[in-house]
Short mmCIF file of C-alpha atoms in Angstrom, two decimals:
data_model
loop_
_atom_site.label_atom_id
_atom_site.label_comp_id
_atom_site.label_asym_id
_atom_site.label_seq_id
_atom_site.Cartn_x
_atom_site.Cartn_y
_atom_site.Cartn_z
CA MET J 266 -28.88 -0.82 -29.51
CA GLN J 267 -30.81 -2.53 -26.60
CA PRO J 268 -31.01 -1.33 -23.04
CA HIS J 269 -28.98 -3.41 -20.50
CA HIS J 270 -31.32 -5.32 -18.32
CA SER J 271 -29.47 -6.12 -14.50
CA ARG J 272 -29.73 -9.49 -12.99
CA ALA J 273 -30.50 -7.28 -9.28
CA ALA J 274 -33.86 -6.57 -8.10
CA SER J 275 -35.23 -2.90 -9.32
CA CYS J 276 -34.35 -0.41 -6.71
CA ASP J 277 -37.71 1.22 -7.26
CA GLY J 278 -37.96 4.72 -5.43
CA ASP J 279 -41.25 4.11 -4.79
CA ALA J 280 -41.48 1.36 -2.73
CA ILE J 281 -37.67 -0.01 -1.80
CA ARG J 282 -36.90 -2.30 0.59
CA HIS J 283 -35.64 -1.62 4.46
CA ASP J 284 -32.74 -3.80 4.72
CA ASP J 285 -30.60 -1.98 7.21
CA GLU J 286 -31.61 -3.69 10.25
CA ALA J 287 -28.59 -6.05 9.01
CA ALA J 288 -26.28 -2.77 9.90
CA PHE J 289 -26.71 -2.56 13.17
CA ASN J 290 -26.24 -6.49 13.81
CA CYS J 291 -22.60 -5.23 13.65
CA HIS J 292 -20.79 -7.95 12.92
CA GLN J 293 -17.17 -6.31 12.00
CA LYS J 294 -15.72 -7.08 9.18
CA GLN J 295 -12.19 -7.94 9.19
CA SER J 296 -9.51 -7.11 7.37
CA PRO J 297 -8.21 -8.89 3.90
CA HIS J 298 -6.03 -11.87 5.43
CA LYS J 299 -2.38 -11.26 4.29
CA ASP J 300 -0.99 -14.12 3.15
CA ASP J 301 2.23 -15.02 1.22
CA LYS J 302 1.19 -13.02 -1.53
CA PRO J 303 1.17 -10.06 -0.79
CA TRP J 304 0.23 -8.10 -3.74
CA HIS J 305 -3.08 -8.71 -2.69
CA SER J 306 -3.28 -6.01 -0.45
CA TYR J 307 -1.14 -3.45 -2.16
CA ASP J 308 -4.60 -1.00 -3.98
CA THR J 309 -3.08 1.39 -6.41
CA VAL J 310 -4.47 3.13 -9.60
CA PHE J 311 -1.75 1.42 -11.81
CA LEU J 312 -4.28 -1.62 -10.98
CA ASN J 313 -7.07 0.04 -11.84
CA ALA J 314 -8.69 -1.47 -15.10
CA LYS J 315 -9.66 0.72 -18.48
CA ALA J 316 -11.63 0.34 -21.98
CA GLY J 317 -9.02 -2.61 -23.48
CA MET J 318 -7.98 -4.72 -20.68
CA ASP J 319 -10.94 -7.62 -19.53
CA GLY J 320 -8.79 -10.06 -20.80
CA VAL J 321 -5.27 -8.94 -18.44
CA ASP J 322 -3.68 -11.31 -16.34
CA LYS J 323 -4.50 -9.77 -13.06
CA GLU J 324 -2.82 -11.15 -10.28
CA LYS J 325 0.20 -10.82 -13.08
CA VAL J 326 -0.45 -6.89 -13.32
CA GLN J 327 -0.86 -6.98 -9.51
CA LYS J 328 2.49 -8.47 -8.59
CA VAL J 329 4.69 -6.88 -10.83
CA VAL J 330 3.18 -3.76 -9.84
CA TYR J 331 4.12 -4.60 -6.40
CA GLU J 332 7.61 -6.20 -7.13
CA MET J 333 8.42 -2.64 -8.85
CA SER J 334 6.89 -0.50 -6.85
CA LYS J 335 7.74 -2.13 -3.47
CA GLY J 336 10.87 -0.06 -1.72
CA SER J 337 9.77 3.49 -3.57
CA ARG J 338 8.91 6.41 -2.38
CA TYR J 339 5.48 6.42 -3.94
CA PHE J 340 5.44 2.61 -2.32
CA GLU J 341 5.54 3.97 1.45
CA ASN J 342 3.36 7.37 0.41
CA GLU J 343 0.70 4.36 -0.67
CA LYS J 344 1.19 2.32 2.12
CA ARG J 345 1.18 5.55 4.45
CA LYS J 346 -2.36 6.68 2.40
CA GLU J 347 -3.38 3.17 3.06
CA ALA J 348 -2.89 2.84 6.77
CA VAL J 349 -5.11 5.69 7.17
CA VAL J 350 -7.83 4.87 4.83
CA GLU J 351 -8.03 1.65 7.38
CA GLN J 352 -8.49 4.01 10.55
CA ARG J 353 -11.45 5.66 8.60
CA ILE J 354 -12.42 2.75 8.05
CA ASP J 355 -12.10 1.16 11.20
CA ARG J 356 -13.64 4.59 12.69
CA LEU J 357 -16.93 4.19 10.57
CA ARG J 358 -17.37 1.07 11.92
CA SER J 359 -16.98 1.74 15.21
CA GLN J 360 -19.59 4.07 14.20
CA ALA J 361 -21.90 1.67 12.74
CA CYS J 362 -21.70 -0.79 15.99
CA LEU J 363 -23.31 2.43 17.89
CA ILE J 364 -26.51 2.69 15.72
CA THR J 365 -29.33 1.03 17.22
CA ALA J 366 -32.49 -0.50 15.68
CA ALA J 367 -34.23 2.65 17.26
CA GLY J 368 -31.61 5.35 15.94
CA LEU J 369 -32.21 3.93 12.20
CA ALA J 370 -36.00 4.50 12.25
CA SER J 371 -35.72 8.32 13.61
CA LEU J 372 -34.15 8.61 10.40
CA GLU J 373 -36.29 7.29 8.15
CA LYS J 374 -39.03 10.44 7.66
CA VAL J 375 -35.69 12.67 6.85
CA VAL J 376 -34.14 10.35 4.81
CA ASP J 377 -37.02 8.92 2.29
CA LYS J 378 -38.66 13.14 1.98
CA LYS J 379 -35.01 13.49 1.07
CA ILE J 380 -34.91 10.56 -1.30
CA GLY J 381 -38.61 12.04 -2.63
CA GLU J 382 -36.83 15.30 -3.61
CA LEU J 383 -34.57 14.12 -5.61
CA GLU J 384 -36.70 11.46 -6.77
CA ALA J 385 -39.14 14.71 -8.55
CA ASN J 386 -36.25 16.67 -9.99
CA ARG J 387 -35.76 13.52 -12.16
CA ASP J 388 -35.72 15.24 -16.00
CA LEU J 389 -36.14 12.37 -18.48
CA SER J 390 -37.11 15.33 -21.18
CA ARG J 391 -32.86 15.95 -22.13
CA VAL J 392 -31.05 14.13 -24.43
CA TRP J 393 -27.48 14.51 -23.37
CA ILE J 394 -24.20 12.65 -24.88
CA HIS J 395 -20.88 12.21 -23.68
CA VAL J 396 -17.97 11.43 -26.20
CA ASP J 397 -14.45 9.77 -25.82
CA LEU J 398 -12.15 9.69 -27.80
CA ASP J 399 -10.34 6.59 -28.26
CA ALA J 400 -6.47 6.02 -26.50
CA PHE J 401 -6.38 9.77 -27.70
CA TYR J 402 -2.94 10.81 -27.86
CA ALA J 403 -1.87 7.39 -28.51
CA ALA J 404 -4.20 7.34 -32.13
CA VAL J 405 -3.11 10.76 -33.14
CA GLU J 406 0.49 9.49 -32.57
CA THR J 407 -0.15 6.07 -34.82
CA GLN J 408 -2.65 8.44 -36.78
CA GLU J 409 0.86 10.90 -37.70
CA ASN J 410 2.94 8.03 -37.73
CA PRO J 411 1.30 3.93 -39.78
CA SER J 412 4.35 2.39 -38.44
CA LEU J 413 3.05 2.26 -35.13
CA LYS J 414 -0.50 0.97 -35.98
CA GLY J 415 -0.72 -2.64 -34.45
CA LYS J 416 2.34 -2.40 -31.98
CA PRO J 417 2.18 -1.84 -28.02
CA MET J 418 2.91 1.88 -27.57
CA ALA J 419 2.71 3.99 -25.16
CA VAL J 420 2.87 8.44 -25.43
CA GLY J 421 5.21 9.12 -22.15
CA GLY J 422 8.37 7.64 -21.06
CA LEU J 423 10.35 5.56 -17.98
CA SER J 424 8.90 7.89 -15.75
CA MET J 425 5.12 7.96 -16.25
CA ILE J 426 2.91 7.62 -19.12
CA CYS J 427 -0.06 9.36 -20.44
CA THR J 428 -1.67 7.20 -22.40
CA ALA J 429 -1.45 3.35 -23.80
CA ASN J 430 -2.98 2.38 -26.51
CA TYR J 431 -5.34 -0.75 -27.38
CA GLU J 432 -2.08 -3.48 -27.57
CA ALA J 433 -0.29 -2.40 -24.50
CA ARG J 434 -3.85 -1.99 -22.59
CA LYS J 435 -3.16 -6.24 -23.12
CA PHE J 436 -0.65 -6.67 -21.20
CA GLY J 437 -2.23 -4.63 -18.75
CA VAL J 438 0.30 -0.87 -19.15
CA ARG J 439 -2.35 1.76 -18.47
CA ALA J 440 -2.73 5.46 -18.01
CA ALA J 441 -0.63 7.11 -15.54
CA MET J 442 1.99 4.10 -14.77
CA PRO J 443 5.54 4.52 -14.24
CA GLY J 444 7.00 3.32 -17.77
CA PHE J 445 9.43 1.00 -16.00
CA ILE J 446 6.58 -0.94 -14.89
CA ALA J 447 4.74 -0.69 -18.40
CA ARG J 448 8.18 -1.85 -19.62
CA LYS J 449 8.33 -5.06 -17.26
CA LEU J 450 4.49 -5.70 -18.18
CA CYS J 451 5.14 -5.31 -21.82
CA GLN J 452 8.76 -5.96 -23.17
CA ASP J 453 8.41 -4.74 -26.39
CA LEU J 454 6.27 -1.56 -25.47
CA ILE J 455 6.97 1.15 -27.67
CA PHE J 456 6.98 4.74 -25.84
CA VAL J 457 6.67 7.53 -28.12
CA ARG J 458 7.18 11.95 -26.32
CA PRO J 459 3.87 13.51 -26.36
CA ASP J 460 3.40 16.53 -27.94
CA PHE J 461 0.70 18.30 -26.63
CA GLU J 462 0.27 20.48 -29.35
CA LYS J 463 -0.50 18.64 -31.58
CA TYR J 464 -2.84 16.76 -29.69
CA SER J 465 -4.62 20.41 -28.98
CA LYS J 466 -4.99 20.50 -32.88
CA TYR J 467 -7.19 17.39 -33.17
CA SER J 468 -9.20 18.30 -30.51
CA GLU J 469 -10.11 21.35 -31.74
CA LEU J 470 -11.38 19.63 -34.53
CA THR J 471 -13.02 17.44 -33.06
CA ARG J 472 -15.08 20.57 -31.07
CA GLN J 473 -15.37 22.05 -34.17
CA VAL J 474 -18.07 18.63 -34.61
CA PHE J 475 -19.34 18.88 -31.06
CA ARG J 476 -20.40 22.56 -31.60
CA GLU J 477 -22.13 21.67 -35.41
CA TYR J 478 -24.83 19.69 -32.19
CA ASP J 479 -24.35 21.90 -29.07
CA GLU J 480 -22.38 25.23 -29.22
CA ARG J 481 -22.52 24.75 -25.39
CA PHE J 482 -20.95 21.85 -25.49
CA ILE J 483 -18.74 20.77 -22.03
CA ALA J 484 -15.48 19.79 -22.52
CA ARG J 485 -13.84 18.11 -19.46
CA SER J 486 -10.67 17.38 -21.35
CA MET J 487 -8.81 17.48 -25.24
CA ASP J 488 -10.27 14.56 -25.65
CA GLU J 489 -13.77 14.38 -23.78
CA ALA J 490 -16.86 16.41 -24.17
CA TYR J 491 -20.78 16.34 -22.66
CA LEU J 492 -23.52 17.23 -25.57
CA ASP J 493 -26.53 18.48 -25.33
CA VAL J 494 -28.65 17.25 -27.90
CA THR J 495 -32.04 18.09 -27.41
CA ASP J 496 -32.91 20.41 -29.57
CA ILE J 497 -31.48 18.73 -32.19
CA CYS J 498 -33.31 15.52 -31.70
CA ARG J 499 -36.43 17.61 -31.74
CA GLU J 500 -35.93 19.96 -34.77
CA ARG J 501 -34.75 16.81 -37.09
CA THR J 502 -37.00 14.34 -35.63
CA ILE J 503 -34.20 11.94 -35.35
CA SER J 504 -33.07 9.95 -31.97
CA GLY J 505 -30.32 10.47 -29.12
CA ALA J 506 -28.73 7.10 -31.24
CA GLN J 507 -28.40 8.63 -34.87
CA VAL J 508 -26.80 11.87 -33.35
CA ALA J 509 -24.46 10.03 -31.95
CA GLU J 510 -23.63 7.21 -34.86
CA GLU J 511 -23.20 10.93 -36.83
CA ILE J 512 -21.01 12.98 -34.40
CA ARG J 513 -18.74 9.56 -34.15
CA HIS J 514 -18.85 9.63 -37.96
CA HIS J 515 -17.61 13.24 -38.55
CA VAL J 516 -14.82 13.19 -36.02
CA TYR J 517 -13.58 10.22 -38.32
CA GLU J 518 -14.63 12.38 -41.00
CA LYS J 519 -12.17 14.98 -40.00
CA THR J 520 -9.57 13.28 -37.79
CA LYS J 521 -9.49 9.83 -39.05
CA LEU J 522 -9.69 9.17 -35.17
CA THR J 523 -12.47 7.35 -33.05
CA CYS J 524 -14.48 7.38 -30.39
CA SER J 525 -16.91 6.22 -28.07
CA ALA J 526 -20.15 7.40 -26.66
CA GLY J 527 -22.65 7.49 -24.26
CA VAL J 528 -26.95 8.38 -24.85
CA GLY J 529 -28.82 8.57 -21.50
CA PRO J 530 -30.95 10.97 -19.73
CA ASN J 531 -28.58 13.11 -17.68
CA ARG J 532 -24.69 13.53 -18.07
CA LEU J 533 -23.92 11.18 -14.91
CA LEU J 534 -25.66 8.49 -16.84
CA ALA J 535 -23.91 9.36 -19.90
CA LYS J 536 -20.57 8.95 -19.26
CA VAL J 537 -20.67 5.53 -17.71
CA CYS J 538 -22.12 4.67 -21.48
CA SER J 539 -20.10 5.87 -23.28
CA ASP J 540 -17.30 3.28 -21.51
CA ILE J 541 -19.72 -0.12 -22.14
CA ASN J 542 -19.00 -0.19 -26.08
CA LYS J 543 -15.44 0.75 -26.24
CA PRO J 544 -14.02 1.87 -28.46
CA ASN J 545 -15.25 2.86 -31.70
CA GLY J 546 -18.65 2.07 -30.36
CA GLN J 547 -22.27 3.45 -28.19
CA TYR J 548 -24.41 2.96 -26.25
CA VAL J 549 -27.36 4.12 -25.20
CA LEU J 550 -29.99 4.13 -22.24
CA PRO J 551 -33.81 5.27 -22.72
CA ASN J 552 -35.43 7.84 -21.65
CA GLU J 553 -37.01 5.16 -19.35
CA ARG J 554 -37.56 5.37 -15.73
CA SER J 555 -37.48 1.44 -14.87
CA ALA J 556 -35.06 1.44 -18.39
CA ILE J 557 -32.95 2.69 -16.04
CA MET J 558 -33.45 1.74 -12.82
CA ASN J 559 -32.08 -1.89 -13.45
CA PHE J 560 -29.26 -0.07 -15.58
CA ILE J 561 -28.04 1.88 -12.30
CA SER J 562 -29.38 -1.36 -9.80
CA ALA J 563 -25.97 -3.77 -10.90
CA LEU J 564 -23.85 -1.37 -11.79
CA PRO J 565 -20.68 -1.25 -9.81
CA ILE J 566 -20.04 1.60 -7.66
CA ARG J 567 -16.47 2.60 -9.11
CA LYS J 568 -17.91 2.95 -12.25
CA VAL J 569 -19.69 5.81 -11.28
CA SER J 570 -17.34 9.36 -11.96
CA GLY J 571 -16.72 11.06 -8.22
CA ILE J 572 -16.10 7.29 -6.06
CA GLY J 573 -12.68 6.54 -6.04
CA LYS J 574 -11.17 3.81 -4.73
CA VAL J 575 -11.16 5.64 -0.96
CA THR J 576 -14.91 5.92 -1.04
CA GLU J 577 -15.36 2.33 -2.79
CA ARG J 578 -13.18 0.90 -0.07
CA MET J 579 -15.27 2.38 2.88
CA LEU J 580 -18.54 1.64 1.83
CA LYS J 581 -17.54 -1.62 0.93
CA ASP J 582 -16.27 -2.47 3.84
CA VAL J 583 -18.13 -1.04 5.77
CA LEU J 584 -21.55 -1.42 5.00
CA GLY J 585 -21.10 -4.00 1.95
CA ILE J 586 -22.01 -1.80 -0.48
CA SER J 587 -20.81 -2.60 -4.22
CA THR J 588 -23.16 -2.00 -6.47
CA CYS J 589 -25.42 1.98 -6.73
CA GLY J 590 -28.42 -0.29 -5.88
CA ASP J 591 -27.11 -0.66 -2.63
CA LEU J 592 -26.92 2.74 -2.42
CA LEU J 593 -30.53 2.76 -1.94
CA GLN J 594 -31.08 -0.35 0.41
CA ASN J 595 -28.05 0.82 2.88
CA ARG J 596 -29.88 4.77 2.61
CA TYR J 597 -30.92 4.76 6.57
CA MET J 598 -27.30 3.60 7.58
CA ILE J 599 -25.33 5.69 4.51
CA SER J 600 -27.66 8.96 6.42
CA ALA J 601 -26.41 7.78 9.96
CA LEU J 602 -22.78 7.33 8.54
CA PHE J 603 -21.85 9.86 6.25
CA SER J 604 -22.12 13.67 5.86
CA PRO J 605 -25.37 15.78 4.53
CA ILE J 606 -23.29 16.21 1.41
CA SER J 607 -21.69 12.64 0.89
CA ARG J 608 -25.39 11.23 1.74
CA ASP J 609 -27.51 13.46 -1.56
CA PHE J 610 -24.09 12.50 -3.65
CA PHE J 611 -24.73 8.81 -2.74
CA PHE J 612 -28.52 8.66 -3.45
CA SER J 613 -28.09 10.34 -6.46
CA VAL J 614 -26.19 7.61 -7.38
CA GLY J 615 -27.91 5.12 -6.30
CA LEU J 616 -31.37 6.84 -8.33
CA ALA J 617 -28.95 7.79 -11.16
CA ILE J 618 -30.21 11.29 -11.61
CA GLY J 619 -27.07 14.17 -12.49
CA GLY J 620 -26.56 17.04 -14.10
CA SER J 621 -29.02 17.14 -16.88
CA GLU J 622 -30.26 21.15 -17.26
CA PRO J 623 -27.90 22.90 -19.65
CA PRO J 624 -25.05 24.21 -18.43
CA GLN J 625 -24.79 28.11 -17.54
CA ASP J 626 -21.69 30.30 -18.68
CA GLU J 627 -18.86 31.28 -16.25
CA PRO J 628 -16.18 33.37 -15.81
CA ARG J 629 -12.88 30.82 -15.84
CA LYS J 630 -11.91 30.99 -12.37
CA SER J 631 -8.86 29.70 -12.44
CA LEU J 632 -5.78 28.96 -14.94
CA SER J 633 -3.04 25.83 -14.18
CA ASN J 634 0.19 24.04 -15.29
CA GLU J 635 2.00 21.64 -14.23
CA ARG J 636 5.21 19.91 -15.02
CA THR J 637 6.82 16.49 -13.74
CA PHE J 638 10.75 16.74 -13.07
CA MET J 639 12.63 13.79 -12.72
CA ALA J 640 14.53 12.92 -9.64
CA THR J 641 17.33 14.82 -8.79
CA THR J 642 19.43 16.23 -6.06
CA ASP J 643 20.66 19.17 -7.46
CA GLU J 644 19.27 21.96 -5.23
CA SER J 645 20.64 24.98 -7.59
CA PHE J 646 18.45 22.85 -10.19
CA PHE J 647 15.48 23.34 -8.24
CA SER J 648 16.36 27.17 -7.70
CA LYS J 649 16.60 27.97 -10.58
CA LYS J 650 12.92 26.92 -11.22
CA LEU J 651 11.24 28.76 -8.45
CA GLU J 652 12.93 32.05 -9.14
CA VAL J 653 11.26 31.69 -12.62
CA ASN J 654 7.25 30.84 -11.48
CA VAL J 655 8.79 33.71 -9.03
CA SER J 656 9.53 36.29 -11.53
CA THR J 657 5.79 35.20 -13.85
#
């Protein structure tokens, strides 16, 4: 497989252009215009695209989500959170207006030193694979009940769905969406009640495969994991791509479930790559700095784990940042506006530097369990639940 080549200019850490001059010219960006389509200003996780949703009518989905959510407690809470985000953005804009050219120049030495330190720690010697089962819960249910094959289906109910198969995603249905909204988007949608005992069984089968390649693999959930296959590649003189193909093949042999994989020099890149050719595919990014920087420079920041919709909004609305390459182009303004922890994270993303070291054994610090209740005004119901929790 060929590496992705960006049409944008490569962000070379040794010769990054100083484009922050535009920042202190302080042209305030205004909030999106409130037109006769109020759903355009409604931003919720239900609208985030997942694999299999590329051809979805986004305008239709956004309108349906808005109309079905309007007036609900969730809707009102989202509007309150939106107001808080707008205030944060306004504060950052005000701070940006006060930053002078001299102020930015005073940051250059510190910022460029940090960039150099991060670059010096770049490790291109490891081979990481991120494996992600395709529509896991839905795929398990279809495997157990073949009559569901080819039909739009979601695991969950009218209150909330855990995941949706690819047939349902074509209509804009996705995980974390209330089922009543999903049913509005897809009238033929079939709901299947979740069975986590069943999913755990299939998850353990996939983990048996992972252990064959990396005994210390990192499981992030029941349906995804990071594997350091560096030693396997060296011992058997094979590529990361070949290992990924083997893993996907063996997972299918054991479970009849498909998975997608991303191969890269660190966990950040491997995860991004695993989403590119879903479902049932893989993407390989060579352990070459030039290929990595070309890949990351045009990558939308929202594709990176750790950058959610709020951070995306702040970066875009305040500094006009939409790609990972923009993070380095605006490195001095970022340093002036954000905390050192956030700054270092943004710089690491812009340089495509993520976790590459083998995981350290750490004891479990906590264990949590959660359950979502149906809406109720029965106080005795909650009293009984609280009594059970206190006693346990």
